[in-house]
mmCIF file of C-alpha atoms in Angstrom:
data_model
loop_
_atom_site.group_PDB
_atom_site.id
_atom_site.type_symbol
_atom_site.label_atom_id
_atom_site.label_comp_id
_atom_site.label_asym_id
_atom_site.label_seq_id
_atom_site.Cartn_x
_atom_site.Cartn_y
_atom_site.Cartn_z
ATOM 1 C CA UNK A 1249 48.336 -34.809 65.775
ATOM 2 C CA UNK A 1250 45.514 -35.136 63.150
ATOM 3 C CA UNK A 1251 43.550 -31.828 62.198
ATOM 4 C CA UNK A 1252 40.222 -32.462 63.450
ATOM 5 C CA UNK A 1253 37.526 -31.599 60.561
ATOM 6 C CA UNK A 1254 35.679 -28.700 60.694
ATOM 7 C CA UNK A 1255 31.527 -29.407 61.719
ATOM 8 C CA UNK A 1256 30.220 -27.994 58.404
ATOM 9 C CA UNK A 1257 26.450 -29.007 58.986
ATOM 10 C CA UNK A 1258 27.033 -26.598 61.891
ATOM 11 C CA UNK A 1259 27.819 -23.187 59.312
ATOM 12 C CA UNK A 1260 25.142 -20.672 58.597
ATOM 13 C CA UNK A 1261 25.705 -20.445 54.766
ATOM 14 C CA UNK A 1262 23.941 -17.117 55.025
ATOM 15 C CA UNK A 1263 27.280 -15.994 57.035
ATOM 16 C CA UNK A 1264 29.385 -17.088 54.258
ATOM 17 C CA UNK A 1265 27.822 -15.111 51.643
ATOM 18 C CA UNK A 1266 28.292 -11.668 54.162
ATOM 19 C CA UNK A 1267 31.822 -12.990 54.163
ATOM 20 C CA UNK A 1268 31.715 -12.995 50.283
ATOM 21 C CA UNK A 1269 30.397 -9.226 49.775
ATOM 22 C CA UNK A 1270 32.993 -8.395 53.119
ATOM 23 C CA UNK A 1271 35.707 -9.427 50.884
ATOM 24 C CA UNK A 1272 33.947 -7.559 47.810
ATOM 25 C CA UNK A 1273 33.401 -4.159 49.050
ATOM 26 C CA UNK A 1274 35.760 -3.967 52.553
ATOM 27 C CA UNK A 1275 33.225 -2.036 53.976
ATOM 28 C CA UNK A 1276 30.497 -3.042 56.414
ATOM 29 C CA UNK A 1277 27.854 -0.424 55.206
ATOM 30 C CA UNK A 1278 28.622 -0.805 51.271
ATOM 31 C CA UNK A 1279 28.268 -4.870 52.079
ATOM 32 C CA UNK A 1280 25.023 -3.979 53.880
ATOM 33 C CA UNK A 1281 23.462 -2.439 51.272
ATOM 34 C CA UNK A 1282 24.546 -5.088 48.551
ATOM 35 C CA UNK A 1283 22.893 -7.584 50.655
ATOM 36 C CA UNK A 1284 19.884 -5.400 51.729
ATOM 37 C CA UNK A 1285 20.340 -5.822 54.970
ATOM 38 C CA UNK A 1286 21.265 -3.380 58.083
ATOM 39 C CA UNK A 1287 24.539 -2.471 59.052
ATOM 40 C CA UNK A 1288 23.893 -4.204 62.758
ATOM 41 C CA UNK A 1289 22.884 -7.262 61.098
ATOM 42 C CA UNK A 1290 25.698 -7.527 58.512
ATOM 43 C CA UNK A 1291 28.263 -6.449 61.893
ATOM 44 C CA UNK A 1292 26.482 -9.234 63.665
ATOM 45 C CA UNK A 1293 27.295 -11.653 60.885
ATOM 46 C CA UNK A 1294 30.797 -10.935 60.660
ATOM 47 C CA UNK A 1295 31.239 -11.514 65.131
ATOM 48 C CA UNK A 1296 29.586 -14.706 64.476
ATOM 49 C CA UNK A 1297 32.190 -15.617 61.487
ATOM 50 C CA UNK A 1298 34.960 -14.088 64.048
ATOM 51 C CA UNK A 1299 33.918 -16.421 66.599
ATOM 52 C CA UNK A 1300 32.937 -19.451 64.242
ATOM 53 C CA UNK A 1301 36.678 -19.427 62.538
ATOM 54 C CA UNK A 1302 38.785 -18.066 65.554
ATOM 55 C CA UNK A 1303 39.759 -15.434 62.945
ATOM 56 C CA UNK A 1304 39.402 -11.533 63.250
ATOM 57 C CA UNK A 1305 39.032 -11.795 59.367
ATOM 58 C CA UNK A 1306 39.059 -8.274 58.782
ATOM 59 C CA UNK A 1307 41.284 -5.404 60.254
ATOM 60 C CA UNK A 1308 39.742 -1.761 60.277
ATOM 61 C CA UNK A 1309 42.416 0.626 58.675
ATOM 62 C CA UNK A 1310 42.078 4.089 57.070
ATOM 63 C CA UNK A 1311 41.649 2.199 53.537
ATOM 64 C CA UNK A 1312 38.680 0.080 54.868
ATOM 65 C CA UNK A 1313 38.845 -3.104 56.414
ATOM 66 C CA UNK A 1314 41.806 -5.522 55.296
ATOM 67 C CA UNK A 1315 41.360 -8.934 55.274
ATOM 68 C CA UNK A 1316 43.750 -10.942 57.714
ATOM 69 C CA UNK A 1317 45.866 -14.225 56.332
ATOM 70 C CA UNK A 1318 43.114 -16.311 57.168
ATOM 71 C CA UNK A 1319 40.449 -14.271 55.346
ATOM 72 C CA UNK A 1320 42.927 -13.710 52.220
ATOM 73 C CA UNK A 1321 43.099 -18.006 52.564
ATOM 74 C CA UNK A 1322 39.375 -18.642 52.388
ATOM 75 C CA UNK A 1323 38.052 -15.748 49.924
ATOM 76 C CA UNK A 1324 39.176 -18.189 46.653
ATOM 77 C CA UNK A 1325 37.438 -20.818 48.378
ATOM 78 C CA UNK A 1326 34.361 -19.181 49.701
ATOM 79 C CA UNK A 1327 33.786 -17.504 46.374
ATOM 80 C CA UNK A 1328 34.444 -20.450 44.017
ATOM 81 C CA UNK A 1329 31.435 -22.312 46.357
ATOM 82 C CA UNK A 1330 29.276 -19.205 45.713
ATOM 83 C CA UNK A 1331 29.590 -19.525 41.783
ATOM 84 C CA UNK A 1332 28.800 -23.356 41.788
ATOM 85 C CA UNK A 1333 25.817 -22.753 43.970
ATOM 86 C CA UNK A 1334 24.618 -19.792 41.584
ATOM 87 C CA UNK A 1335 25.506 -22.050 38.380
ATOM 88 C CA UNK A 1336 23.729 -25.030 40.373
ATOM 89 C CA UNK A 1337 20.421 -22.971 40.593
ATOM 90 C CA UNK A 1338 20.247 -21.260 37.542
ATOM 91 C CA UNK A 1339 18.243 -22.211 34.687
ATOM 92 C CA UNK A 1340 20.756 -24.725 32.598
ATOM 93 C CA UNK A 1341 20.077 -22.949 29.020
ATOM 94 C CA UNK A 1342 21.195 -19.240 28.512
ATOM 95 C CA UNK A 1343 18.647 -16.733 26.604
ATOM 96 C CA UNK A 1344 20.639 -13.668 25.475
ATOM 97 C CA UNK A 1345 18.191 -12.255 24.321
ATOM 98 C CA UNK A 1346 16.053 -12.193 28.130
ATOM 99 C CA UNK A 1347 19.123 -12.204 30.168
ATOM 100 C CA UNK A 1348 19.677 -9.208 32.212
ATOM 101 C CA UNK A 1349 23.200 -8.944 33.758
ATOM 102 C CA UNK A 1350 26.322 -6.930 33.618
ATOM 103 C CA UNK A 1351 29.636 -8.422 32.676
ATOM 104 C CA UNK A 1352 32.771 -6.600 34.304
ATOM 105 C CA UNK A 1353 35.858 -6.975 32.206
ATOM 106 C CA UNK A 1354 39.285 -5.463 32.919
ATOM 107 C CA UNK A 1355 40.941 -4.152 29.495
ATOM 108 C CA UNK A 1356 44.787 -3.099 28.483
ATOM 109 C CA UNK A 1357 45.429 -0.708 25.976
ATOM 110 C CA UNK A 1358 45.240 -2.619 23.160
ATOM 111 C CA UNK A 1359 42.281 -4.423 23.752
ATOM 112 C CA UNK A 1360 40.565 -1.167 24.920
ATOM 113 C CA UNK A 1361 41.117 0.354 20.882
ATOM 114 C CA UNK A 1362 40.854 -2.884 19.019
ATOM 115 C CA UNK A 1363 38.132 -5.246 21.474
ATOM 116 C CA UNK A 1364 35.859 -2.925 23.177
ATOM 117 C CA UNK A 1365 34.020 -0.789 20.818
ATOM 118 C CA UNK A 1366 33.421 -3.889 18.245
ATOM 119 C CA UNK A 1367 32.391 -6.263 21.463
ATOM 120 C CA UNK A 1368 30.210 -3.776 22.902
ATOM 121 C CA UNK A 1369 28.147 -3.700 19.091
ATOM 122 C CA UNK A 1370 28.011 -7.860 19.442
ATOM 123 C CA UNK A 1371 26.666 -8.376 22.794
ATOM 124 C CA UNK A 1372 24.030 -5.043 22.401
ATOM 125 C CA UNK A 1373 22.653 -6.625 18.942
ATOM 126 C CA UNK A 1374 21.907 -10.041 20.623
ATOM 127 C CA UNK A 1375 21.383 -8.915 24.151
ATOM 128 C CA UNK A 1376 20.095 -5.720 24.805
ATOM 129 C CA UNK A 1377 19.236 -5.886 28.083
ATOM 130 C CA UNK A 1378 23.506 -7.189 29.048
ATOM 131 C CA UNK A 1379 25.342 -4.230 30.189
ATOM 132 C CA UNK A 1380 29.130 -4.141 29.564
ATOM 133 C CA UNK A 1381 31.451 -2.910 32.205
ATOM 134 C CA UNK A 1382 35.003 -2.066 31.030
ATOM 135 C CA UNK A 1383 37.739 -0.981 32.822
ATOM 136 C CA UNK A 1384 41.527 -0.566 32.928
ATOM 137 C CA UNK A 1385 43.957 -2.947 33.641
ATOM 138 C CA UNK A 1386 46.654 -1.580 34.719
ATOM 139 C CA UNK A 1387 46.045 -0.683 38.276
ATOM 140 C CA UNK A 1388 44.640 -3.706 39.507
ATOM 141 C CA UNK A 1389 45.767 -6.792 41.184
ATOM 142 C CA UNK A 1390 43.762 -9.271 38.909
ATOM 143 C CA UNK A 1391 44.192 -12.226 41.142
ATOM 144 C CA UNK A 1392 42.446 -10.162 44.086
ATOM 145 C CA UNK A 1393 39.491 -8.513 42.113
ATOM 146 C CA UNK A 1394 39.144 -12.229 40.856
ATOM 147 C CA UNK A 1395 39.127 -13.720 43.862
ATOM 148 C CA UNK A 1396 36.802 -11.269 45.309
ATOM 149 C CA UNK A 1397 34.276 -11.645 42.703
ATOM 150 C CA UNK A 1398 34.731 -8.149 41.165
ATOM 151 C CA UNK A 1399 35.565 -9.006 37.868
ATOM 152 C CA UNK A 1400 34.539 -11.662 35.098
ATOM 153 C CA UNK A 1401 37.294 -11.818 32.310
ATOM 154 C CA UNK A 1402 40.421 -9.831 31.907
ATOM 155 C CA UNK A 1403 41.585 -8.943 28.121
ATOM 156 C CA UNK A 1404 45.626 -8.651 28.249
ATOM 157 C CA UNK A 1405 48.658 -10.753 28.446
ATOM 158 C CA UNK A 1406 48.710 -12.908 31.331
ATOM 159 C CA UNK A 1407 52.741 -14.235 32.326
ATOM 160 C CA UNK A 1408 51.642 -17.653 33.629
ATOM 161 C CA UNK A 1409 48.707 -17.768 34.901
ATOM 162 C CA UNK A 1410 47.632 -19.151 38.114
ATOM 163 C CA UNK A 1411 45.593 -22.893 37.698
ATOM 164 C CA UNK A 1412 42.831 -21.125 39.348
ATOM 165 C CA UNK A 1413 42.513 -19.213 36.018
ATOM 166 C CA UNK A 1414 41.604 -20.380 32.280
ATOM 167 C CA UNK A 1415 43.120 -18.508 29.505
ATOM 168 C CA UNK A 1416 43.123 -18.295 25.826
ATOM 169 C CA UNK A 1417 45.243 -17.185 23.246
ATOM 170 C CA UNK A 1418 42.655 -14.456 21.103
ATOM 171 C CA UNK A 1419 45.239 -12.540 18.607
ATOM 172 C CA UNK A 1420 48.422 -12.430 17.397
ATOM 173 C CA UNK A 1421 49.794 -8.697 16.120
ATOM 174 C CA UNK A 1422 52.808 -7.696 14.082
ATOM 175 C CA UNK A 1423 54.256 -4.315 14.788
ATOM 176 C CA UNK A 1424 54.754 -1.716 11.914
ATOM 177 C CA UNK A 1425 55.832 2.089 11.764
ATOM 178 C CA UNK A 1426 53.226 4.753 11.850
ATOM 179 C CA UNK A 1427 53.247 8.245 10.447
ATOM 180 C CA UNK A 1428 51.775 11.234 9.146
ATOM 181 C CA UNK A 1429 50.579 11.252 5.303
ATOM 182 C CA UNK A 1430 52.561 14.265 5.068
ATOM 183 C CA UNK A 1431 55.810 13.103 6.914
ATOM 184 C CA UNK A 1432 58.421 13.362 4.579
ATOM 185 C CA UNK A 1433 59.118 9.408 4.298
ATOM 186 C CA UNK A 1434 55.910 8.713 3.628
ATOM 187 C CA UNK A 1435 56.725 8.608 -0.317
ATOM 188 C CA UNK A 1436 59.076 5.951 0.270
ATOM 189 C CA UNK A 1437 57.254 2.053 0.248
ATOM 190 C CA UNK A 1438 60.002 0.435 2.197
ATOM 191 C CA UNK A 1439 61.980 1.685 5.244
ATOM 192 C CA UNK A 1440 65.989 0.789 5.693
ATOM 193 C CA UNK A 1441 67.529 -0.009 8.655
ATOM 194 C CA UNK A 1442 69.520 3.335 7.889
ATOM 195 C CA UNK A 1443 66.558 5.825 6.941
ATOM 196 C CA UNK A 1444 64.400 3.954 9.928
ATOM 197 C CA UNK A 1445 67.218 5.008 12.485
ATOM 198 C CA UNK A 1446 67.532 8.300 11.348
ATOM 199 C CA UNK A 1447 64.255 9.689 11.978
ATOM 200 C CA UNK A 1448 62.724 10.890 14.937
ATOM 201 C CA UNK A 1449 60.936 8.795 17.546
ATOM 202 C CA UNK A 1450 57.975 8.854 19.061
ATOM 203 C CA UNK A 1451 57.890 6.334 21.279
ATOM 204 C CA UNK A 1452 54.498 4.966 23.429
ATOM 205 C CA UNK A 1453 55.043 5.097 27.192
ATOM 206 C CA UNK A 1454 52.254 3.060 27.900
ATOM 207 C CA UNK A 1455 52.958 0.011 25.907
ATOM 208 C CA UNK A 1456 53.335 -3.836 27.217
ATOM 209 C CA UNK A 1457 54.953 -4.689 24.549
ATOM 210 C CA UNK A 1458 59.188 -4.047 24.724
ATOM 211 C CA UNK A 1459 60.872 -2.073 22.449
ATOM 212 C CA UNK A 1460 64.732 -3.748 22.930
ATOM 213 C CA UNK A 1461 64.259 -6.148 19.171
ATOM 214 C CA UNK A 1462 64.222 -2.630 17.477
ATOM 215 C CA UNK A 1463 66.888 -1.519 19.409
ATOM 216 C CA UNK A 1464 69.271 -4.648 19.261
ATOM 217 C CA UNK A 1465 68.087 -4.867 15.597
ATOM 218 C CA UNK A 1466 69.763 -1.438 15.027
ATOM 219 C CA UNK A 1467 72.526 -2.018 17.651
ATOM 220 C CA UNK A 1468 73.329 -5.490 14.595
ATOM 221 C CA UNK A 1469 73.536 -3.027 11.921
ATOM 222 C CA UNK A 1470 75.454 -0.341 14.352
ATOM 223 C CA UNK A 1471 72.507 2.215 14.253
ATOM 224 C CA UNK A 1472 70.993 3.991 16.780
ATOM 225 C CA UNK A 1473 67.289 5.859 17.179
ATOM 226 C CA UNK A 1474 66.926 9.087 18.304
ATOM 227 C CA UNK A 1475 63.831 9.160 20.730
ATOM 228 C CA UNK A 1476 62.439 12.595 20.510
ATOM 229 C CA UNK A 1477 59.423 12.010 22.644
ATOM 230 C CA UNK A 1478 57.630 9.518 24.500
ATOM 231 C CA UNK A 1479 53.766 9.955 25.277
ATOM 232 C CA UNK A 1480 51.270 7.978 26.238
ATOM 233 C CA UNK A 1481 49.597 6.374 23.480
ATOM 234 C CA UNK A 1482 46.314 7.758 23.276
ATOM 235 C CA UNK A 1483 48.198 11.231 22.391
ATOM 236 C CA UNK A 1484 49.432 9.038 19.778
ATOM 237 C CA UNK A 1485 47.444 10.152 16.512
ATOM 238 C CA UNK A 1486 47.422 13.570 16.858
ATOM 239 C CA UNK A 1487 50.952 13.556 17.918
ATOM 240 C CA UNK A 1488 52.142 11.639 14.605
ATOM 241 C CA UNK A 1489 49.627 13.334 12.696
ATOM 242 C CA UNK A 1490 50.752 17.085 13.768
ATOM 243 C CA UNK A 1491 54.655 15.805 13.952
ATOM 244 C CA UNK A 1492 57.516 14.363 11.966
ATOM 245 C CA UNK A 1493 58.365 11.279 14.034
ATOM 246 C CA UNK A 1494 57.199 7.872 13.600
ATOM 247 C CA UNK A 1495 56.399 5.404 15.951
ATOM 248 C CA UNK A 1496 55.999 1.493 16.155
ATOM 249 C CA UNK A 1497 53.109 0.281 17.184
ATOM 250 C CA UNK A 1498 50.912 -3.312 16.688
ATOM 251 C CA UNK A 1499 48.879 -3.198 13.131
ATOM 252 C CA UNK A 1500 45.883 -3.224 14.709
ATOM 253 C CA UNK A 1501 46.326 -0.201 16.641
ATOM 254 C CA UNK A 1502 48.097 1.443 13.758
ATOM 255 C CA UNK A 1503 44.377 1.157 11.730
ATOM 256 C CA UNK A 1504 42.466 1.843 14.140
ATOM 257 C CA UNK A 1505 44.170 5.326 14.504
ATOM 258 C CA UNK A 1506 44.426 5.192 10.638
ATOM 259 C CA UNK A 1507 40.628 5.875 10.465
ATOM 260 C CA UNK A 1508 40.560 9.036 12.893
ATOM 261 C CA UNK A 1509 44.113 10.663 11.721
ATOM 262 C CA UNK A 1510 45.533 11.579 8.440
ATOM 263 C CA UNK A 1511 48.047 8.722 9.216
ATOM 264 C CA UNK A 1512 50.131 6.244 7.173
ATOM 265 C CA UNK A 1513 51.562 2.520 8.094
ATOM 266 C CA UNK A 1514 54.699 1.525 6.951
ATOM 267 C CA UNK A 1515 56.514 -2.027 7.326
ATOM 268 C CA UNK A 1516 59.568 -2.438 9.628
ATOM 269 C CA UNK A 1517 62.764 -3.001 8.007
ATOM 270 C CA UNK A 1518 63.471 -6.272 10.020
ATOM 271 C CA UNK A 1519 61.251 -8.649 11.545
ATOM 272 C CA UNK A 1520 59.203 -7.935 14.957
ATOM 273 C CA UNK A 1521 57.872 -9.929 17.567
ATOM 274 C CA UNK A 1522 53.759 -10.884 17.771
ATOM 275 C CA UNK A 1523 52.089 -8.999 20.022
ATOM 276 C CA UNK A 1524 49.954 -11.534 21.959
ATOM 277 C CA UNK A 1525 46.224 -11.045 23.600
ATOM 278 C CA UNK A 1526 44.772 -13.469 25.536
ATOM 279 C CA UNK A 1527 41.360 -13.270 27.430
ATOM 280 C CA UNK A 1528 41.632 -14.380 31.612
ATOM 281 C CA UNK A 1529 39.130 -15.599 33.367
ATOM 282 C CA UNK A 1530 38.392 -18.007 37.014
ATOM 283 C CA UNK A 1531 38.128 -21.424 36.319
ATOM 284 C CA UNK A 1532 34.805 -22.123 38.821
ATOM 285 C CA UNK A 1533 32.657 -19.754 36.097
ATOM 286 C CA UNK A 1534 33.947 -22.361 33.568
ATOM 287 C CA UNK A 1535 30.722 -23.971 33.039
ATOM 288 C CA UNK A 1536 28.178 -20.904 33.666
ATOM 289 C CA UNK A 1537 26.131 -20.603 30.856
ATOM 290 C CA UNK A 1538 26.226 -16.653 30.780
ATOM 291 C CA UNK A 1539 29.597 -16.990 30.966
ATOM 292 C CA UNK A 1540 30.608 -19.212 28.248
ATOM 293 C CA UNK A 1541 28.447 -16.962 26.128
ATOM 294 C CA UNK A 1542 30.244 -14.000 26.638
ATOM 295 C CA UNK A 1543 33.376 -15.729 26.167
ATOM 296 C CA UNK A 1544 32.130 -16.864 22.997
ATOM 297 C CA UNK A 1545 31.099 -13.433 21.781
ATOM 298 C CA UNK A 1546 34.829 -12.342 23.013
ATOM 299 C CA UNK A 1547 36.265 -15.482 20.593
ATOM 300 C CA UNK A 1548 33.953 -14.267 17.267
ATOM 301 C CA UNK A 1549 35.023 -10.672 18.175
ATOM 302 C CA UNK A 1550 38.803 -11.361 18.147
ATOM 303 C CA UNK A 1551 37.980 -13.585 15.017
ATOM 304 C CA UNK A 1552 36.329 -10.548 12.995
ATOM 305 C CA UNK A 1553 39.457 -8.462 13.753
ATOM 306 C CA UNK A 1554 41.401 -10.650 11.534
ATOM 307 C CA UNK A 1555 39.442 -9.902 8.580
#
């Protein structure tokens, strides 16, 4: 039997857009009040949607109210239309300098100590009225806060990326050994396999980058490192700095902590892996002015970091 199409000159758009925020905040009041409207009317909305799609849409549970299958299969959808309609109506030329709006970007690790600070300088010097919004990474589901609307651009490695997404490649880091001035290996210029494997460890628990080339590099040369503490990497500096174990991290991060700790970098004795960063972002805000802007200001930021 053929699906019969859905009446769409019979949909209050204003229902999708409580749908929208719904899927945003998963909470009728905090929806009401980014809508400024009541909580009734915003409840109202939602039985009309109910009846309107056949759906319950969203299921009250002690977390908030979870979106069914059906809601979780139209939220892409219903948000993607919501972009185009706000790109369709906005002015076609971008002012930085007038614009008022806040850009929400999800950050790793890396791109929190080598993007953020230097970013945050661009955008303030050209548009002082754009706020910046930064946040971590690592506990959220990227495709949902996308999909919901939550989030504008995520600064990480991305393993295959949905087509729903455009991505770029913005830096490409080699990995080098990190210690104090004082450590007793700092006098040597050039680390062997041998003298490398021999000292103590530090080694960064809250890295995305994989440590097994150093260890299968030593395992070739029948060496082994002694790990003598792992840490999370902002307790990084002062660790290395008050401590006499080394630790490999990507150059980048290795100078940044270079300028805040009495620190020294040090080459690896065998040849590491790049540590990719790549900026993530929906493909319906493709064309947005503001967007592409910021994305641009992202690109000359990662550019600067090479010199």
């Amino acid at each position: 039997m053929a699906k019969s199409a859905f009446n769409l000159s019979a949909v209050d758009l204003n229902l999708l857009v409580v749908f929208d925020a719904l899927m945003q905040e998963r909470n009728v009041t905090r929806a009401a009040r980014q809508l400024a409207l009541s909580q009734p009317a915003v409840s109202h909305a939602l039985a009309r949607l109910r009846h309107m799609l056949r759906d319950e849409l969203f299921v009250r549970s002690p977390k908030g109210m979870v979106p069914t299958p059906r809601a979780e299969q139209i939220a892409g959808a219903v948000r993607h239309a919501m972009e185009e309609l706000q790109r369709a109506l906005e002015e076609e030329e971008f002012d930085p300098a007038k614009a008022t709006r806040t850009f929400r970007v999800a950050v790793d690790n890396y791109s929190a100590i080598v993007l953020t600070a230097p970013l945050a300088a661009r955008v303030a010097k050209l548009a002082p009225n754009i706020s910046l919004e930064f946040q971590p990474s690592g506990t959220l589901d990227l495709a949902d806060v996308f999909d919901r609307g939550l989030l504008d651009l995520a600064l990480g490695f991305f393993m295959e990326p949905a087509e729903r997404f455009g991505h770029r490649k913005l830096l490409g880091d080699g990995l080098v050994v990190l210690m104090g001035k004082d450590h007793p290996a700092a006098s040597a210029r050039k680390l062997t396999p041998e003298k490398f494997a021999a000292l103590a460890h530090l080694d960064v628990s809250s890295s995305r980058y994989t440590m097994a080339f150093v260890e299968n590099a030593l395992k070739r040369n029948k060496l082994v490192r002694r790990i003598a503490v792992r840490a999370p990497l902002l307790s990084a500096g002062s660790m290395l700095a008050s401590s006499e174990s080394i630790a490999v991290l990507p150059r980048r991060i290795a100078q940044a902590l270079m300028r805040f700790y009495p620190l020294v970098s040090r080459d690896l004795p065998f040849v590491s892996p790049a540590v990719e960063t790549e900026m993530l972002w929906p493909r319906w805000l493709d064309g947005v002015p503001a967007h592409r802007w910021f994305r641009k200001m992202v690109e000359l930021t990662a550019e600067a970091s090479e010199h």
